[in-house]
Amino acid sequence: MTGVQTLPAAVREAAAQYADHPAVVDGDTTLTFASLRQQVRDAARGYVALGVRPGDRVAIWAPNTWHWIVAGLAVSHAGATLVPLNTRYKGHEVIDVLDRTGATLAIIADGFLGRSQVDELQAAAGELRDAGDLGTEGEVVAGLPGLRAIVRISDDAAPGNPPGTVAFVDLASVGASVSDDQVDAIADAVTGDDIADILFTSGTTGRSKGVLSAHSQTISASAVWAATGQVSDADRYLVISPFFHSYGYKVGIVTSILTGCTLYPMAAFDAGEALRLIADEQITMVPGAPTIFHSLLEHPDFATTDTSSLRFANTGAASVPVALVERMQSELSFDLVITAFGMTECVTATMCRPGDDDHTIATTCGRVVDGLELRIVDPESGRVLGAGEEGEVQFRGPMVMRGYLDDPEATAATIEPDGWLHTGDVGSVDERGYLRITDRLKDMYISGGFNVYPAEVEQVLARLDGVVEAAVIGVPDERMGEVGKAHVVRRDGADVTVEDVIAFAKERLANFKVPRVVEFVDALPRNLGGKVLKTQLREQHEPGKGQD
């Protein structure tokens, strides 16, 4: 599919080109590309009837199901901007994003993982309002300011919906007064320069930042990834990466729309179920973090599972052992294994290429993708460095984000006036142009494929009674790549335990952000300027150094 610049146009073209071909298979539900488009139009008509207007922000807090695909694509069909929310967020984290984006509609999968998400939001909103941390302007639905309605994805029958909510299955009837022609006209008015989505990525200051991407950027990132992976309508794509993440949404959903491949979404990763799907559905593609492939290879059912249909794996988000690449090819039967590097601010930046050797795939992030520039810069002098020299990795090109939501200072600090994006990562480029990431200027670490920014965790732990301060780092973990370790300084006489620290964090943070290891220390190492020397904390976890 060439020349398409917006998501609504891509959906329309996919319905015409791949009409009766399966677009998504989710349990007992199968949608062809033609039926997917009609479902998207039906949902968009419902959004419009509920008051969504072009330029509005619509949030989705839901796991990987066919509902998310329809709901997400319908947002741009209604002329609005998509705001995906991490399913592991707690109510307070979601309220923060809804408030900052001014979201006018929220689509919520109530009951996922045994939680009542709607109740969580009501409780969090009430607490914040009582504390004076949340305004009361605008219409209020279910205790949430600014929202016109909540669309509830649930197994419950429609009459069970609380006041102010609409059942997802009822969107078509809710939008009965809006015709397909009317909503198509709204969709056709969307341009490639309009903001398609705002994905939130934690910042080093501890507060999440909303990354603004235009339709043309979202399309371009997916298109270049698909082209490198040689994706076609013959592929059957098991999507384990969450749709709220650019990897699941842009490299997953949008790739399917552009290429005609069939998506098989997983709401929650289960290695045994993934192996069953691979065998039963003849899955050809399984992108994901290294931990996914470790889990598949080590599962008891692996030895008796036919994985011969597998063709393409894309991995990254953490270091990849050469031995894992070899096992993915020899034992999982992948013909093509490619590592890559990207970030929410520039989703597809570098990729290995078909034909690269195992060592290159495992030890580099590949070459810069077509249409993007890469340079390595000395962070102190600003001098552009040569092959083999280490410095900050920077990118420039049309796929670099438009900026951060309502944060011109952070945008200016991240994107140079001439367009170069500061990644905060330290790396080098070899003579062939292949990138190696060697360190981070920022403290961010990656746990199970998710970015974790220690400042956010440290701010939470600082609120625990009996804690003076904390410093969090990522430490190696065989399964997750890295997990958090908190170095905690207790107040004199405080009886705070390891269990207290972890429980406190679990109540206030998504699970992947919760430290797995806690060490109590008398003081944190600091330089003369008072900055915590996290390099010293990390040294004990380096090869050859002592570990706890």
JSON list of C-alpha atoms in Angstrom, two decimals, residues 222-434:
[
{"chain": "A", "resi": 222, "resn": "SER", "atom": "CA", "xyz": [5.01, 0.87, 10.39]},
{"chain": "A", "resi": 223, "resn": "ALA", "atom": "CA", "xyz": [5.73, 0.80, 6.66]},
{"chain": "A", "resi": 224, "resn": "VAL", "atom": "CA", "xyz": [9.52, 0.73, 7.00]},
{"chain": "A", "resi": 225, "resn": "TRP", "atom": "CA", "xyz": [9.35, -1.96, 9.67]},
{"chain": "A", "resi": 226, "resn": "ALA", "atom": "CA", "xyz": [7.03, -4.10, 7.54]},
{"chain": "A", "resi": 227, "resn": "ALA", "atom": "CA", "xyz": [9.21, -3.70, 4.46]},
{"chain": "A", "resi": 228, "resn": "THR", "atom": "CA", "xyz": [12.35, -4.78, 6.31]},
{"chain": "A", "resi": 229, "resn": "GLY", "atom": "CA", "xyz": [10.54, -7.78, 7.76]},
{"chain": "A", "resi": 230, "resn": "GLN", "atom": "CA", "xyz": [9.11, -8.67, 4.33]},
{"chain": "A", "resi": 231, "resn": "VAL", "atom": "CA", "xyz": [5.59, -8.76, 5.79]},
{"chain": "A", "resi": 232, "resn": "SER", "atom": "CA", "xyz": [2.72, -9.68, 3.45]},
{"chain": "A", "resi": 233, "resn": "ASP", "atom": "CA", "xyz": [-0.91, -10.79, 3.49]},
{"chain": "A", "resi": 234, "resn": "ALA", "atom": "CA", "xyz": [0.34, -14.38, 3.78]},
{"chain": "A", "resi": 235, "resn": "ASP", "atom": "CA", "xyz": [1.59, -13.70, 7.32]},
{"chain": "A", "resi": 236, "resn": "ARG", "atom": "CA", "xyz": [-0.23, -14.63, 10.52]},
{"chain": "A", "resi": 237, "resn": "TYR", "atom": "CA", "xyz": [1.01, -12.33, 13.25]},
{"chain": "A", "resi": 238, "resn": "LEU", "atom": "CA", "xyz": [0.84, -13.24, 16.96]},
{"chain": "A", "resi": 239, "resn": "VAL", "atom": "CA", "xyz": [0.75, -9.86, 18.74]},
{"chain": "A", "resi": 240, "resn": "ILE", "atom": "CA", "xyz": [2.07, -10.25, 22.26]},
{"chain": "A", "resi": 241, "resn": "SER", "atom": "CA", "xyz": [3.38, -6.71, 22.67]},
{"chain": "A", "resi": 242, "resn": "PRO", "atom": "CA", "xyz": [0.58, -4.59, 24.17]},
{"chain": "A", "resi": 243, "resn": "PHE", "atom": "CA", "xyz": [-1.44, -2.34, 21.91]},
{"chain": "A", "resi": 244, "resn": "PHE", "atom": "CA", "xyz": [-0.91, 0.59, 24.30]},
{"chain": "A", "resi": 245, "resn": "HIS", "atom": "CA", "xyz": [2.78, 0.42, 23.36]},
{"chain": "A", "resi": 246, "resn": "SER", "atom": "CA", "xyz": [4.11, 1.60, 20.00]},
{"chain": "A", "resi": 247, "resn": "TYR", "atom": "CA", "xyz": [5.41, -1.91, 19.39]},
{"chain": "A", "resi": 248, "resn": "GLY", "atom": "CA", "xyz": [1.96, -3.46, 19.57]},
{"chain": "A", "resi": 249, "resn": "TYR", "atom": "CA", "xyz": [0.00, -0.55, 18.12]},
{"chain": "A", "resi": 250, "resn": "LYS", "atom": "CA", "xyz": [2.17, 0.79, 15.31]},
{"chain": "A", "resi": 251, "resn": "VAL", "atom": "CA", "xyz": [4.31, -2.26, 14.54]},
{"chain": "A", "resi": 252, "resn": "GLY", "atom": "CA", "xyz": [1.26, -4.46, 15.14]},
{"chain": "A", "resi": 253, "resn": "ILE", "atom": "CA", "xyz": [-2.13, -2.99, 14.22]},
{"chain": "A", "resi": 254, "resn": "VAL", "atom": "CA", "xyz": [-0.92, -0.45, 11.68]},
{"chain": "A", "resi": 255, "resn": "THR", "atom": "CA", "xyz": [1.38, -2.98, 10.02]},
{"chain": "A", "resi": 256, "resn": "SER", "atom": "CA", "xyz": [-1.60, -5.28, 9.50]},
{"chain": "A", "resi": 257, "resn": "ILE", "atom": "CA", "xyz": [-3.61, -2.49, 7.87]},
{"chain": "A", "resi": 258, "resn": "LEU", "atom": "CA", "xyz": [-0.73, -1.66, 5.52]},
{"chain": "A", "resi": 259, "resn": "THR", "atom": "CA", "xyz": [0.18, -5.22, 4.51]},
{"chain": "A", "resi": 260, "resn": "GLY", "atom": "CA", "xyz": [-2.96, -7.32, 4.91]},
{"chain": "A", "resi": 261, "resn": "CYS", "atom": "CA", "xyz": [-1.39, -9.72, 7.43]},
{"chain": "A", "resi": 262, "resn": "THR", "atom": "CA", "xyz": [-3.74, -11.34, 9.96]},
{"chain": "A", "resi": 263, "resn": "LEU", "atom": "CA", "xyz": [-3.44, -10.38, 13.64]},
{"chain": "A", "resi": 264, "resn": "TYR", "atom": "CA", "xyz": [-3.85, -12.82, 16.53]},
{"chain": "A", "resi": 265, "resn": "PRO", "atom": "CA", "xyz": [-3.88, -10.63, 19.65]},
{"chain": "A", "resi": 266, "resn": "MET", "atom": "CA", "xyz": [-2.98, -11.95, 23.12]},
{"chain": "A", "resi": 267, "resn": "ALA", "atom": "CA", "xyz": [-4.61, -10.12, 26.02]},
{"chain": "A", "resi": 268, "resn": "ALA", "atom": "CA", "xyz": [-1.98, -11.41, 28.45]},
{"chain": "A", "resi": 269, "resn": "PHE", "atom": "CA", "xyz": [1.11, -13.37, 27.57]},
{"chain": "A", "resi": 270, "resn": "ASP", "atom": "CA", "xyz": [0.99, -17.06, 28.38]},
{"chain": "A", "resi": 271, "resn": "ALA", "atom": "CA", "xyz": [3.78, -19.16, 26.88]},
{"chain": "A", "resi": 272, "resn": "GLY", "atom": "CA", "xyz": [1.70, -22.32, 26.75]},
{"chain": "A", "resi": 273, "resn": "GLU", "atom": "CA", "xyz": [-1.18, -20.59, 24.99]},
{"chain": "A", "resi": 274, "resn": "ALA", "atom": "CA", "xyz": [1.24, -18.87, 22.61]},
{"chain": "A", "resi": 275, "resn": "LEU", "atom": "CA", "xyz": [2.72, -22.24, 21.65]},
{"chain": "A", "resi": 276, "resn": "ARG", "atom": "CA", "xyz": [-0.77, -23.64, 21.07]},
{"chain": "A", "resi": 277, "resn": "LEU", "atom": "CA", "xyz": [-1.65, -20.73, 18.80]},
{"chain": "A", "resi": 278, "resn": "ILE", "atom": "CA", "xyz": [1.60, -21.06, 16.87]},
{"chain": "A", "resi": 279, "resn": "ALA", "atom": "CA", "xyz": [0.85, -24.71, 16.11]},
{"chain": "A", "resi": 280, "resn": "ASP", "atom": "CA", "xyz": [-2.92, -24.51, 15.60]},
{"chain": "A", "resi": 281, "resn": "GLU", "atom": "CA", "xyz": [-3.01, -21.27, 13.60]},
{"chain": "A", "resi": 282, "resn": "GLN", "atom": "CA", "xyz": [0.29, -21.74, 11.75]},
{"chain": "A", "resi": 283, "resn": "ILE", "atom": "CA", "xyz": [1.61, -18.43, 13.06]},
{"chain": "A", "resi": 284, "resn": "THR", "atom": "CA", "xyz": [4.43, -16.93, 10.96]},
{"chain": "A", "resi": 285, "resn": "MET", "atom": "CA", "xyz": [5.42, -13.82, 12.98]},
{"chain": "A", "resi": 286, "resn": "VAL", "atom": "CA", "xyz": [6.15, -13.32, 16.69]},
{"chain": "A", "resi": 287, "resn": "PRO", "atom": "CA", "xyz": [7.90, -10.00, 17.42]},
{"chain": "A", "resi": 288, "resn": "GLY", "atom": "CA", "xyz": [8.67, -9.23, 21.05]},
{"chain": "A", "resi": 289, "resn": "ALA", "atom": "CA", "xyz": [11.21, -8.72, 23.81]},
{"chain": "A", "resi": 290, "resn": "PRO", "atom": "CA", "xyz": [13.83, -11.45, 24.41]},
{"chain": "A", "resi": 291, "resn": "THR", "atom": "CA", "xyz": [11.97, -12.63, 27.52]},
{"chain": "A", "resi": 292, "resn": "ILE", "atom": "CA", "xyz": [9.13, -13.88, 25.29]},
{"chain": "A", "resi": 293, "resn": "PHE", "atom": "CA", "xyz": [11.40, -16.20, 23.34]},
{"chain": "A", "resi": 294, "resn": "HIS", "atom": "CA", "xyz": [13.11, -17.43, 26.51]},
{"chain": "A", "resi": 295, "resn": "SER", "atom": "CA", "xyz": [9.67, -18.29, 27.89]},
{"chain": "A", "resi": 296, "resn": "LEU", "atom": "CA", "xyz": [8.63, -20.18, 24.76]},
{"chain": "A", "resi": 297, "resn": "LEU", "atom": "CA", "xyz": [11.85, -22.19, 24.62]},
{"chain": "A", "resi": 298, "resn": "GLU", "atom": "CA", "xyz": [11.73, -23.13, 28.30]},
{"chain": "A", "resi": 299, "resn": "HIS", "atom": "CA", "xyz": [8.04, -24.05, 28.45]},
{"chain": "A", "resi": 300, "resn": "PRO", "atom": "CA", "xyz": [7.27, -27.77, 29.06]},
{"chain": "A", "resi": 301, "resn": "ASP", "atom": "CA", "xyz": [5.07, -27.88, 25.92]},
{"chain": "A", "resi": 302, "resn": "PHE", "atom": "CA", "xyz": [7.80, -26.59, 23.61]},
{"chain": "A", "resi": 303, "resn": "ALA", "atom": "CA", "xyz": [9.31, -29.99, 22.89]},
{"chain": "A", "resi": 304, "resn": "THR", "atom": "CA", "xyz": [6.01, -31.31, 21.52]},
{"chain": "A", "resi": 305, "resn": "THR", "atom": "CA", "xyz": [4.90, -28.15, 19.66]},
{"chain": "A", "resi": 306, "resn": "ASP", "atom": "CA", "xyz": [5.24, -27.77, 15.92]},
{"chain": "A", "resi": 307, "resn": "THR", "atom": "CA", "xyz": [6.80, -24.35, 15.31]},
{"chain": "A", "resi": 308, "resn": "SER", "atom": "CA", "xyz": [7.80, -24.96, 11.70]},
{"chain": "A", "resi": 309, "resn": "SER", "atom": "CA", "xyz": [5.40, -22.26, 10.42]},
{"chain": "A", "resi": 310, "resn": "LEU", "atom": "CA", "xyz": [7.44, -19.48, 12.10]},
{"chain": "A", "resi": 311, "resn": "ARG", "atom": "CA", "xyz": [9.15, -17.14, 9.64]},
{"chain": "A", "resi": 312, "resn": "PHE", "atom": "CA", "xyz": [9.99, -13.77, 11.19]},
{"chain": "A", "resi": 313, "resn": "ALA", "atom": "CA", "xyz": [10.95, -12.55, 14.64]},
{"chain": "A", "resi": 314, "resn": "ASN", "atom": "CA", "xyz": [11.88, -9.00, 15.56]},
{"chain": "A", "resi": 315, "resn": "THR", "atom": "CA", "xyz": [13.36, -8.49, 18.98]},
{"chain": "A", "resi": 316, "resn": "GLY", "atom": "CA", "xyz": [15.04, -5.74, 20.90]},
{"chain": "A", "resi": 317, "resn": "ALA", "atom": "CA", "xyz": [14.27, -3.63, 23.99]},
{"chain": "A", "resi": 318, "resn": "ALA", "atom": "CA", "xyz": [17.18, -5.34, 25.75]},
{"chain": "A", "resi": 319, "resn": "SER", "atom": "CA", "xyz": [20.48, -7.02, 25.01]},
{"chain": "A", "resi": 320, "resn": "VAL", "atom": "CA", "xyz": [20.07, -10.23, 23.01]},
{"chain": "A", "resi": 321, "resn": "PRO", "atom": "CA", "xyz": [22.50, -13.11, 23.63]},
{"chain": "A", "resi": 322, "resn": "VAL", "atom": "CA", "xyz": [23.97, -14.69, 20.49]},
{"chain": "A", "resi": 323, "resn": "ALA", "atom": "CA", "xyz": [22.91, -18.07, 21.86]},
{"chain": "A", "resi": 324, "resn": "LEU", "atom": "CA", "xyz": [19.28, -16.93, 21.96]},
{"chain": "A", "resi": 325, "resn": "VAL", "atom": "CA", "xyz": [19.36, -15.85, 18.31]},
{"chain": "A", "resi": 326, "resn": "GLU", "atom": "CA", "xyz": [20.81, -19.23, 17.39]},
{"chain": "A", "resi": 327, "resn": "ARG", "atom": "CA", "xyz": [18.10, -21.06, 19.35]},
{"chain": "A", "resi": 328, "resn": "MET", "atom": "CA", "xyz": [15.37, -18.92, 17.80]},
{"chain": "A", "resi": 329, "resn": "GLN", "atom": "CA", "xyz": [16.58, -20.01, 14.38]},
{"chain": "A", "resi": 330, "resn": "SER", "atom": "CA", "xyz": [17.42, -23.65, 15.06]},
{"chain": "A", "resi": 331, "resn": "GLU", "atom": "CA", "xyz": [14.80, -24.61, 17.67]},
{"chain": "A", "resi": 332, "resn": "LEU", "atom": "CA", "xyz": [11.93, -22.16, 17.10]},
{"chain": "A", "resi": 333, "resn": "SER", "atom": "CA", "xyz": [12.46, -22.45, 13.31]},
{"chain": "A", "resi": 334, "resn": "PHE", "atom": "CA", "xyz": [12.52, -18.73, 12.50]},
{"chain": "A", "resi": 335, "resn": "ASP", "atom": "CA", "xyz": [13.95, -18.05, 9.04]},
{"chain": "A", "resi": 336, "resn": "LEU", "atom": "CA", "xyz": [14.47, -14.36, 9.75]},
{"chain": "A", "resi": 337, "resn": "VAL", "atom": "CA", "xyz": [15.49, -12.88, 13.11]},
{"chain": "A", "resi": 338, "resn": "ILE", "atom": "CA", "xyz": [16.05, -9.14, 13.22]},
{"chain": "A", "resi": 339, "resn": "THR", "atom": "CA", "xyz": [17.02, -6.87, 16.10]},
{"chain": "A", "resi": 340, "resn": "ALA", "atom": "CA", "xyz": [16.02, -3.24, 16.10]},
{"chain": "A", "resi": 341, "resn": "PHE", "atom": "CA", "xyz": [16.17, -0.01, 18.07]},
{"chain": "A", "resi": 342, "resn": "GLY", "atom": "CA", "xyz": [13.50, 2.61, 18.52]},
{"chain": "A", "resi": 343, "resn": "MET", "atom": "CA", "xyz": [11.65, 4.64, 21.10]},
{"chain": "A", "resi": 344, "resn": "THR", "atom": "CA", "xyz": [8.29, 6.28, 21.45]},
{"chain": "A", "resi": 345, "resn": "GLU", "atom": "CA", "xyz": [9.83, 9.51, 20.15]},
{"chain": "A", "resi": 346, "resn": "CYS", "atom": "CA", "xyz": [11.08, 7.72, 17.01]},
{"chain": "A", "resi": 347, "resn": "VAL", "atom": "CA", "xyz": [9.42, 4.33, 16.78]},
{"chain": "A", "resi": 348, "resn": "THR", "atom": "CA", "xyz": [11.49, 2.65, 14.07]},
{"chain": "A", "resi": 349, "resn": "ALA", "atom": "CA", "xyz": [15.06, 3.98, 14.03]},
{"chain": "A", "resi": 350, "resn": "THR", "atom": "CA", "xyz": [17.49, 1.17, 13.24]},
{"chain": "A", "resi": 351, "resn": "MET", "atom": "CA", "xyz": [17.01, -2.43, 12.13]},
{"chain": "A", "resi": 352, "resn": "CYS", "atom": "CA", "xyz": [19.19, -5.33, 11.12]},
{"chain": "A", "resi": 353, "resn": "ARG", "atom": "CA", "xyz": [18.58, -6.58, 7.61]},
{"chain": "A", "resi": 354, "resn": "PRO", "atom": "CA", "xyz": [17.83, -9.95, 6.04]},
{"chain": "A", "resi": 355, "resn": "GLY", "atom": "CA", "xyz": [21.12, -11.76, 5.54]},
{"chain": "A", "resi": 356, "resn": "ASP", "atom": "CA", "xyz": [22.90, -10.32, 8.56]},
{"chain": "A", "resi": 357, "resn": "ASP", "atom": "CA", "xyz": [24.90, -12.90, 10.52]},
{"chain": "A", "resi": 358, "resn": "ASP", "atom": "CA", "xyz": [23.94, -14.09, 14.00]},
{"chain": "A", "resi": 359, "resn": "HIS", "atom": "CA", "xyz": [26.68, -12.09, 15.72]},
{"chain": "A", "resi": 360, "resn": "THR", "atom": "CA", "xyz": [25.58, -8.85, 14.04]},
{"chain": "A", "resi": 361, "resn": "ILE", "atom": "CA", "xyz": [21.95, -9.54, 14.93]},
{"chain": "A", "resi": 362, "resn": "ALA", "atom": "CA", "xyz": [22.76, -10.25, 18.57]},
{"chain": "A", "resi": 363, "resn": "THR", "atom": "CA", "xyz": [25.32, -7.53, 19.22]},
{"chain": "A", "resi": 364, "resn": "THR", "atom": "CA", "xyz": [23.99, -4.58, 17.22]},
{"chain": "A", "resi": 365, "resn": "CYS", "atom": "CA", "xyz": [20.70, -2.76, 16.70]},
{"chain": "A", "resi": 366, "resn": "GLY", "atom": "CA", "xyz": [21.16, -2.75, 12.94]},
{"chain": "A", "resi": 367, "resn": "ARG", "atom": "CA", "xyz": [21.53, 0.16, 10.50]},
{"chain": "A", "resi": 368, "resn": "VAL", "atom": "CA", "xyz": [19.46, 3.30, 10.38]},
{"chain": "A", "resi": 369, "resn": "VAL", "atom": "CA", "xyz": [16.24, 2.80, 8.41]},
{"chain": "A", "resi": 370, "resn": "ASP", "atom": "CA", "xyz": [15.54, 4.50, 5.09]},
{"chain": "A", "resi": 371, "resn": "GLY", "atom": "CA", "xyz": [14.59, 8.16, 5.42]},
{"chain": "A", "resi": 372, "resn": "LEU", "atom": "CA", "xyz": [16.31, 8.66, 8.77]},
{"chain": "A", "resi": 373, "resn": "GLU", "atom": "CA", "xyz": [19.75, 10.04, 9.68]},
{"chain": "A", "resi": 374, "resn": "LEU", "atom": "CA", "xyz": [21.92, 8.81, 12.56]},
{"chain": "A", "resi": 375, "resn": "ARG", "atom": "CA", "xyz": [24.91, 10.43, 14.22]},
{"chain": "A", "resi": 376, "resn": "ILE", "atom": "CA", "xyz": [26.98, 9.94, 17.37]},
{"chain": "A", "resi": 377, "resn": "VAL", "atom": "CA", "xyz": [27.76, 13.13, 19.29]},
{"chain": "A", "resi": 378, "resn": "ASP", "atom": "CA", "xyz": [30.09, 13.94, 22.17]},
{"chain": "A", "resi": 379, "resn": "PRO", "atom": "CA", "xyz": [27.60, 15.12, 24.83]},
{"chain": "A", "resi": 380, "resn": "GLU", "atom": "CA", "xyz": [30.11, 17.56, 26.30]},
{"chain": "A", "resi": 381, "resn": "SER", "atom": "CA", "xyz": [31.53, 19.28, 23.22]},
{"chain": "A", "resi": 382, "resn": "GLY", "atom": "CA", "xyz": [28.78, 18.60, 20.70]},
{"chain": "A", "resi": 383, "resn": "ARG", "atom": "CA", "xyz": [31.36, 17.23, 18.26]},
{"chain": "A", "resi": 384, "resn": "VAL", "atom": "CA", "xyz": [30.10, 14.61, 15.78]},
{"chain": "A", "resi": 385, "resn": "LEU", "atom": "CA", "xyz": [32.12, 11.44, 16.34]},
{"chain": "A", "resi": 386, "resn": "GLY", "atom": "CA", "xyz": [33.49, 8.88, 13.93]},
{"chain": "A", "resi": 387, "resn": "ALA", "atom": "CA", "xyz": [33.16, 5.11, 13.62]},
{"chain": "A", "resi": 388, "resn": "GLY", "atom": "CA", "xyz": [33.90, 3.26, 16.85]},
{"chain": "A", "resi": 389, "resn": "GLU", "atom": "CA", "xyz": [33.71, 6.35, 19.06]},
{"chain": "A", "resi": 390, "resn": "GLU", "atom": "CA", "xyz": [31.13, 6.39, 21.86]},
{"chain": "A", "resi": 391, "resn": "GLY", "atom": "CA", "xyz": [28.74, 9.26, 22.37]},
{"chain": "A", "resi": 392, "resn": "GLU", "atom": "CA", "xyz": [25.06, 10.14, 22.45]},
{"chain": "A", "resi": 393, "resn": "VAL", "atom": "CA", "xyz": [22.91, 8.53, 19.75]},
{"chain": "A", "resi": 394, "resn": "GLN", "atom": "CA", "xyz": [20.89, 11.10, 17.80]},
{"chain": "A", "resi": 395, "resn": "PHE", "atom": "CA", "xyz": [18.40, 10.80, 14.94]},
{"chain": "A", "resi": 396, "resn": "ARG", "atom": "CA", "xyz": [16.90, 13.19, 12.42]},
{"chain": "A", "resi": 397, "resn": "GLY", "atom": "CA", "xyz": [14.13, 12.67, 9.92]},
{"chain": "A", "resi": 398, "resn": "PRO", "atom": "CA", "xyz": [10.39, 12.69, 9.27]},
{"chain": "A", "resi": 399, "resn": "MET", "atom": "CA", "xyz": [9.66, 9.94, 11.80]},
{"chain": "A", "resi": 400, "resn": "VAL", "atom": "CA", "xyz": [10.95, 11.96, 14.76]},
{"chain": "A", "resi": 401, "resn": "MET", "atom": "CA", "xyz": [8.05, 13.04, 16.99]},
{"chain": "A", "resi": 402, "resn": "ARG", "atom": "CA", "xyz": [6.44, 16.46, 16.70]},
{"chain": "A", "resi": 403, "resn": "GLY", "atom": "CA", "xyz": [7.19, 17.13, 20.34]},
{"chain": "A", "resi": 404, "resn": "TYR", "atom": "CA", "xyz": [5.92, 16.58, 23.88]},
{"chain": "A", "resi": 405, "resn": "LEU", "atom": "CA", "xyz": [2.38, 17.46, 24.88]},
{"chain": "A", "resi": 406, "resn": "ASP", "atom": "CA", "xyz": [2.19, 20.92, 26.49]},
{"chain": "A", "resi": 407, "resn": "ASP", "atom": "CA", "xyz": [5.90, 20.84, 27.31]},
{"chain": "A", "resi": 408, "resn": "PRO", "atom": "CA", "xyz": [7.88, 23.19, 25.02]},
{"chain": "A", "resi": 409, "resn": "GLU", "atom": "CA", "xyz": [10.87, 23.17, 27.37]},
{"chain": "A", "resi": 410, "resn": "ALA", "atom": "CA", "xyz": [11.23, 19.38, 27.27]},
{"chain": "A", "resi": 411, "resn": "THR", "atom": "CA", "xyz": [10.67, 19.43, 23.51]},
{"chain": "A", "resi": 412, "resn": "ALA", "atom": "CA", "xyz": [13.39, 22.03, 22.99]},
{"chain": "A", "resi": 413, "resn": "ALA", "atom": "CA", "xyz": [15.77, 20.08, 25.22]},
{"chain": "A", "resi": 414, "resn": "THR", "atom": "CA", "xyz": [15.14, 16.88, 23.25]},
{"chain": "A", "resi": 415, "resn": "ILE", "atom": "CA", "xyz": [14.96, 18.12, 19.64]},
{"chain": "A", "resi": 416, "resn": "GLU", "atom": "CA", "xyz": [17.59, 20.51, 18.30]},
{"chain": "A", "resi": 417, "resn": "PRO", "atom": "CA", "xyz": [16.45, 23.46, 16.14]},
{"chain": "A", "resi": 418, "resn": "ASP", "atom": "CA", "xyz": [17.85, 21.64, 13.11]},
{"chain": "A", "resi": 419, "resn": "GLY", "atom": "CA", "xyz": [15.80, 18.54, 13.90]},
{"chain": "A", "resi": 420, "resn": "TRP", "atom": "CA", "xyz": [18.24, 16.20, 15.66]},
{"chain": "A", "resi": 421, "resn": "LEU", "atom": "CA", "xyz": [16.61, 14.08, 18.40]},
{"chain": "A", "resi": 422, "resn": "HIS", "atom": "CA", "xyz": [18.54, 13.46, 21.60]},
{"chain": "A", "resi": 423, "resn": "THR", "atom": "CA", "xyz": [17.94, 9.85, 22.61]},
{"chain": "A", "resi": 424, "resn": "GLY", "atom": "CA", "xyz": [19.79, 9.93, 25.92]},
{"chain": "A", "resi": 425, "resn": "ASP", "atom": "CA", "xyz": [21.47, 6.66, 24.92]},
{"chain": "A", "resi": 426, "resn": "VAL", "atom": "CA", "xyz": [25.21, 6.18, 24.51]},
{"chain": "A", "resi": 427, "resn": "GLY", "atom": "CA", "xyz": [26.42, 4.09, 21.61]},
{"chain": "A", "resi": 428, "resn": "SER", "atom": "CA", "xyz": [28.78, 3.75, 18.68]},
{"chain": "A", "resi": 429, "resn": "VAL", "atom": "CA", "xyz": [28.50, 3.01, 14.99]},
{"chain": "A", "resi": 430, "resn": "ASP", "atom": "CA", "xyz": [30.90, 0.66, 13.22]},
{"chain": "A", "resi": 431, "resn": "GLU", "atom": "CA", "xyz": [32.36, 1.07, 9.73]},
{"chain": "A", "resi": 432, "resn": "ARG", "atom": "CA", "xyz": [29.27, -0.61, 8.23]},
{"chain": "A", "resi": 433, "resn": "GLY", "atom": "CA", "xyz": [26.90, 1.83, 9.92]},
{"chain": "A", "resi": 434, "resn": "TYR", "atom": "CA", "xyz": [25.62, -0.67, 12.49]}
]
